[in-house]
Short mmCIF file of C-alpha atoms in Angstrom, two decimals:
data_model
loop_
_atom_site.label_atom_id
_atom_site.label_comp_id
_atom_site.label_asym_id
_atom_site.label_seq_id
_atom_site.Cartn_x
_atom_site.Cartn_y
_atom_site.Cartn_z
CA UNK A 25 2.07 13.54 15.78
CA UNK A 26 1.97 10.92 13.40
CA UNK A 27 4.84 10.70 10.77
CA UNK A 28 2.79 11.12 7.99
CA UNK A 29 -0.29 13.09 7.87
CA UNK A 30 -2.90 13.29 4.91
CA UNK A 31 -6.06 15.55 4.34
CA UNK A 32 -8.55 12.43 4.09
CA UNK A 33 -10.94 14.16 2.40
CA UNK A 34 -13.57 13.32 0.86
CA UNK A 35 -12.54 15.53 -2.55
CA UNK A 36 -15.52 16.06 -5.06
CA UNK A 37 -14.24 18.04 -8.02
CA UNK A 38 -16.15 18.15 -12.03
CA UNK A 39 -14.93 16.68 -14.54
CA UNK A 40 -11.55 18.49 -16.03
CA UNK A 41 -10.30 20.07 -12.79
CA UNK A 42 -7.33 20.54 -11.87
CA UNK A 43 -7.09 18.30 -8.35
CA UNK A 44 -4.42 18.81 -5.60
CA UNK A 45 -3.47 15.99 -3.27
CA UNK A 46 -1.21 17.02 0.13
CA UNK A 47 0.61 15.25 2.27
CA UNK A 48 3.14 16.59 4.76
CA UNK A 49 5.63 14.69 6.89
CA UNK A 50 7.53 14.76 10.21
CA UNK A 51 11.31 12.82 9.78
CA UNK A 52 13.62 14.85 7.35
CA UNK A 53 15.19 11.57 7.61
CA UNK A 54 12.61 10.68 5.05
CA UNK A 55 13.47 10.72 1.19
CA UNK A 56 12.02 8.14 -0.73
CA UNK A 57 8.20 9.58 -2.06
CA UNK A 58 5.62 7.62 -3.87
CA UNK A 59 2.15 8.03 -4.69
CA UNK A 60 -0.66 5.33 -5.17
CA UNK A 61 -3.95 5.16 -6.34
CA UNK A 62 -6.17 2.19 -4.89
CA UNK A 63 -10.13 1.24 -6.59
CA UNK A 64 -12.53 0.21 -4.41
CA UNK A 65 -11.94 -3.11 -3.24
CA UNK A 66 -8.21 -3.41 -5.36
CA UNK A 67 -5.15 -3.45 -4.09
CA UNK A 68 -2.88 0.18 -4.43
CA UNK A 69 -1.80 1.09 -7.90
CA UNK A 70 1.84 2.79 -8.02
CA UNK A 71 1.73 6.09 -9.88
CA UNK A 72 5.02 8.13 -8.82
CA UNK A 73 7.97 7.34 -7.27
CA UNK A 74 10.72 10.58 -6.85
CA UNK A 75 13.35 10.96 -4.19
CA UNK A 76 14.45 14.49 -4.83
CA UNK A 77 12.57 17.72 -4.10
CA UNK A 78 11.12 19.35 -6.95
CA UNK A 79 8.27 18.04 -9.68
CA UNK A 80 8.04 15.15 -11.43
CA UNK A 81 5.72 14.69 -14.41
CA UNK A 82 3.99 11.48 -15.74
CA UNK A 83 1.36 12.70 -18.02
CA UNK A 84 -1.94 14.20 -16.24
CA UNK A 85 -0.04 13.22 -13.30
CA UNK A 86 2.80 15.86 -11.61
CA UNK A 87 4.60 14.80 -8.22
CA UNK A 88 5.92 17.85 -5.99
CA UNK A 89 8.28 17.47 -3.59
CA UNK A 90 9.64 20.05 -0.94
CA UNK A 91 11.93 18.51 1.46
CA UNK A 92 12.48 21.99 3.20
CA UNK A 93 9.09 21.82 3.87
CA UNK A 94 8.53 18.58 4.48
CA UNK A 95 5.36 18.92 1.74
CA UNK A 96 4.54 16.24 -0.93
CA UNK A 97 1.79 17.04 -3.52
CA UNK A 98 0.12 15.08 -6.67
CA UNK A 99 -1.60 17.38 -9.36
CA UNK A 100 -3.97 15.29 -11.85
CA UNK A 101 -4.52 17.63 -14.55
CA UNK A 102 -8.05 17.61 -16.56
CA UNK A 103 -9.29 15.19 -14.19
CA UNK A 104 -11.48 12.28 -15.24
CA UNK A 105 -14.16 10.44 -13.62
CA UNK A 106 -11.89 7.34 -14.00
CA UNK A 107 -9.91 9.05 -11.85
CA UNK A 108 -12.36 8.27 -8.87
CA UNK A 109 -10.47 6.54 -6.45
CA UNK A 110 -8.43 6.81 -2.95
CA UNK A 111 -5.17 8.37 -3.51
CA UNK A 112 -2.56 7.32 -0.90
CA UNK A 113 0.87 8.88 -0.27
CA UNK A 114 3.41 6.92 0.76
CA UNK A 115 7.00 7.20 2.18
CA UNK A 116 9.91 5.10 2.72
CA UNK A 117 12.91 5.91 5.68
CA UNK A 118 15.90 6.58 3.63
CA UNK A 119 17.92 4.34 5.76
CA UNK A 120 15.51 1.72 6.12
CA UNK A 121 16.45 -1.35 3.51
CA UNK A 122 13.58 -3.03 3.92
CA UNK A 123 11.20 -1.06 1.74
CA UNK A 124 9.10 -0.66 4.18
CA UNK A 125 6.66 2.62 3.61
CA UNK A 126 5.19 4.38 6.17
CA UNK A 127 1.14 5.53 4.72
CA UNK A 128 -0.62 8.35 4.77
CA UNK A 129 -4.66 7.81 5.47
CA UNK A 130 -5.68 8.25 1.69
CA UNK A 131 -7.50 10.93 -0.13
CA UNK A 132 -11.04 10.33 -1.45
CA UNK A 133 -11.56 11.29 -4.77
CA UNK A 134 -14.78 11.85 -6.67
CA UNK A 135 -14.51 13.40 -10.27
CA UNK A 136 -18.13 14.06 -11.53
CA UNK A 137 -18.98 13.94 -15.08
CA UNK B 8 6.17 -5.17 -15.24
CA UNK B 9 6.58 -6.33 -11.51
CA UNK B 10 3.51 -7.71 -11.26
CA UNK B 11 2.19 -8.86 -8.12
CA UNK B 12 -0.77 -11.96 -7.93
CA UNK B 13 -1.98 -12.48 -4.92
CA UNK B 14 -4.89 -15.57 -4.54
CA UNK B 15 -7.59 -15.73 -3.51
CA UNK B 16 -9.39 -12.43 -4.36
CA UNK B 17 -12.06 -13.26 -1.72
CA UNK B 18 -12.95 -15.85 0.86
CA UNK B 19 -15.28 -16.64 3.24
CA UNK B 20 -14.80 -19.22 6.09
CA UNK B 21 -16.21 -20.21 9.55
CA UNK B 22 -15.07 -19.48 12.74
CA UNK B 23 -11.85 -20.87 14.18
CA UNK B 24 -10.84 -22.80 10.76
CA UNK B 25 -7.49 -21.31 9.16
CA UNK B 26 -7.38 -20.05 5.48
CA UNK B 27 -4.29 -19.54 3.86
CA UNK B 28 -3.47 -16.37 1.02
CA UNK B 29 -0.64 -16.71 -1.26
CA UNK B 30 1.40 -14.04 -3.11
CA UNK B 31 3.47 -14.63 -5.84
CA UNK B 32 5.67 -12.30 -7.97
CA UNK B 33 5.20 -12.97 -11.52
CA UNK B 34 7.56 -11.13 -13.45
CA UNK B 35 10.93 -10.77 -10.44
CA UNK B 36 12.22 -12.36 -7.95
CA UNK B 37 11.61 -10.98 -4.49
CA UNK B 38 13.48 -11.59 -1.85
CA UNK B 39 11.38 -9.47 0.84
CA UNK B 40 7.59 -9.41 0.72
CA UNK B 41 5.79 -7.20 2.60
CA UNK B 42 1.98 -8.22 3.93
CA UNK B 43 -0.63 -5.52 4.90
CA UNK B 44 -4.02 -4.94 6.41
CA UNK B 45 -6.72 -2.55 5.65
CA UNK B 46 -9.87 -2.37 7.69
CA UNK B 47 -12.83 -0.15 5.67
CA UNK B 48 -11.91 3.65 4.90
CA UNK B 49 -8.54 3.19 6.69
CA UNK B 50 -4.94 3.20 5.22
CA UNK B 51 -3.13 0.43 4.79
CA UNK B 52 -1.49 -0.88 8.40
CA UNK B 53 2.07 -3.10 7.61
CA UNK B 54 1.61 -6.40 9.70
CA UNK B 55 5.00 -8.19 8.68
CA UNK B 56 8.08 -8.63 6.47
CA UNK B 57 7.78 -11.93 4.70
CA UNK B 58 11.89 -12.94 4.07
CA UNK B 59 12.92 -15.55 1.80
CA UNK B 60 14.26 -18.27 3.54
CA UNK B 61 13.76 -16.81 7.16
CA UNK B 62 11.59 -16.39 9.78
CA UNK B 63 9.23 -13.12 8.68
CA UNK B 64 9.96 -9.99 11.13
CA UNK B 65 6.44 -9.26 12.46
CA UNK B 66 4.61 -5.24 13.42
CA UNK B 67 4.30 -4.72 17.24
CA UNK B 68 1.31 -6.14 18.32
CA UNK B 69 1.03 -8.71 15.33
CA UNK B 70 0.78 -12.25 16.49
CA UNK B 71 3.11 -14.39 14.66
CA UNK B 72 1.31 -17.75 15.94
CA UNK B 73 -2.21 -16.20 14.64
CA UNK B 74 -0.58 -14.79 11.20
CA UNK B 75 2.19 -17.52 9.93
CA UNK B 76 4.01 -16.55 7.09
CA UNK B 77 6.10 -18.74 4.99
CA UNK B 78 8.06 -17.75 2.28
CA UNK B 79 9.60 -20.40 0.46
CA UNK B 80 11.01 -19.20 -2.68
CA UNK B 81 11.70 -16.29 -4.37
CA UNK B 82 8.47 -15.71 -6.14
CA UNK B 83 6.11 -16.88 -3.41
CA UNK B 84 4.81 -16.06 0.40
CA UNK B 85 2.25 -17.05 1.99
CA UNK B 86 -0.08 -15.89 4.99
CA UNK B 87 -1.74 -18.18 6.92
CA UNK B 88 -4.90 -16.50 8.96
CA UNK B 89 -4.86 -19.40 11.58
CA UNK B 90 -8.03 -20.26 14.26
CA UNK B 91 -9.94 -17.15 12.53
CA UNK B 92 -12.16 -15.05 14.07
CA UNK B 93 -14.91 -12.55 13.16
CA UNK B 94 -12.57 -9.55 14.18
CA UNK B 95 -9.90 -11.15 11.76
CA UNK B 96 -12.18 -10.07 8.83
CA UNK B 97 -10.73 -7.53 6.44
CA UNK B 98 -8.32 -6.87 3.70
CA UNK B 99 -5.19 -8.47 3.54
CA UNK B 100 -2.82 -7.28 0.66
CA UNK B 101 0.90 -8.38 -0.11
CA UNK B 102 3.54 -6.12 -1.90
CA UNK B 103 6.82 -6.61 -3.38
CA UNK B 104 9.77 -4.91 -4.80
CA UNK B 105 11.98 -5.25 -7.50
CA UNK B 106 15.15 -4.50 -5.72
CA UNK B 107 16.50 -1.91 -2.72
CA UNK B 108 15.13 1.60 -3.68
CA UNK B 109 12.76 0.38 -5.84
CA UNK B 110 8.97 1.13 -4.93
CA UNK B 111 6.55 -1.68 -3.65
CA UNK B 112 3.95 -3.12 -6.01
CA UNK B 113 0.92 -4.70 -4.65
CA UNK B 114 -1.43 -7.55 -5.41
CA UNK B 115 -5.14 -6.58 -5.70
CA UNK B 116 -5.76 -8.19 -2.36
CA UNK B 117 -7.57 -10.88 -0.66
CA UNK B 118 -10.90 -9.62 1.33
CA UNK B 119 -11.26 -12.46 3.98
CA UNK B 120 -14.71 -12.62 6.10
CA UNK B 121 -15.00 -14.63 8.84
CA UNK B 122 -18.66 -15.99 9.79
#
C-alpha cells in the first residue's frame, strides 16, 4: 500500500464547477498537509499548507482535512480554465525535520471554457 | 516570498559529458535543499537532501557518484548529472524551505535531455 494514494485522474470539468481533489493516506503519524499545483513543464506551485483537521480557505481554494479518516481534499470553487493544471497533494512525517514530503501521483485537471 | 531559482530551465547535452543545475534561494536562507525527479505524467520522486556544509543524504537507490551535490552556502546547491546517459533524461527540480514546519517551495525546474 503506498503511503499516499491519489485518484490520478484525468478530471475534465466546464468552466465554473465546483472541482474536488482526494487524497487519502496510510501513517496517522502524518500531520503536516499541503497542496500544489504544477503547469506543464513548471516546477509545483504551493497553494495550502494546514496541519490540523478541518477546512482551510484561501479564496476559490478550500483545504479539508480529516485526520480520523486519514482523507485530505482541495475544493476550487467556480473553476477557471487557468486552473488547468496537475494538482499534487503532498505530506510531510510529523516527526521528520527534514521537510521531506512524501507525494501523491497528481490529479489532472482540465477546466473547459 | 521564498522564492526558489533554479538554472538552467533546459539543457541538452551528449552522452557521457556531465552538466551541472544550480538552485539558489533568493529571498531566505536555506539550510536544507531538497532535489527531485519527475519522469513524464509521474509524481515527483525525492532523490536527495542537499545540507549546507555537509555531505547531501541520498534516496535508496540514488547514486551519489552519478548525482553530486554540493551545497556551499546558504542560498545555493548544486546537482551535478555526471557521465550522463540517455536514461538520465528528465526533470530535475530543487525545493527549499523557509524554516522547520514551513512548506517546501520549488524552482520551475531544469528539463535535462541527454542525446
Amino acid at each position: 500500500q503506498k503511503e499516499v494514494e491519489q485518484d490520478p485522474g484525468p478530471l475534465s470539468v466546464p468552466e465554473g464547477a465546483i472541482v474536488s481533489l482526494n487524497c487519502t493516506y496510510s501513517n496517522s503519524a502524518f500531520q503536516y498537509f499541503m497542496w500544489y499545483r504544477q503547469y506543464s513543464r513548471k516546477g509545483p506551485e504551493l497553494l495550502m499548507y494546514t496541519y490540523s483537521s478541518g477546512n482551510k480557505e484561501d479564496g476559490r481554494f478550500t483545504a479539508q482535512v480529516d485526520k480520523s479518516s486519514k482523507y485530505i481534499s482541495l475544493f476550487i470553487r467556480d473553476s477557471q480554465p487557468s486552473d488547468s493544471a496537475t494538482y499534487l497533494c503532498a505530506i510531510v512525517h510529523g516527526s521528520s525535520n527534514t521537510g521531506k514530503l512524501i507525494f501523491g501521483q497528481g490529479t489532472t485537471l482540465q477546466v473547459k471554457p | 516570498g521564498a522564492v526558489v531559482s533554479q538554472h538552467p530551465s533546459w539543457v541538452i547535452c551528449k552522452s557521457g559529458t556531465s552538466v551541472k543545475i544550480e538552485c539558489r534561494s533568493l529571498d531566505f536562507q536555506a539550510t536544507t535543499m531538497f532535489w527531485y525527479r519527475q519522469f513524464p505524467k509521474q509524481s515527483l520522486m525525492l532523490m536527495a537532501t542537499s545540507n549546507e556544509g555537509s555531505k547531501a543524504t541520498y534516496e535508496q537507490g540514488v547514486e551519489k557518484d552519478k548525482f553530486l551535490i554540493n551545497h556551499a552556502s546558504l542560498t545555493l546547491s548544486t546537482l551535478t548529472v555526471t557521465s550522463a546517459h540517455p536514461e538520465d533524461s528528465s526533470f530535475y527540480i530543487c525545493s527549499a524551505r523557509v524554516g522547520q514546519g514551513s512548506p517546501l517551495h520549488f524552482g520551475n525546474g531544469t528539463r535535462l535531455t541527454v542525446t
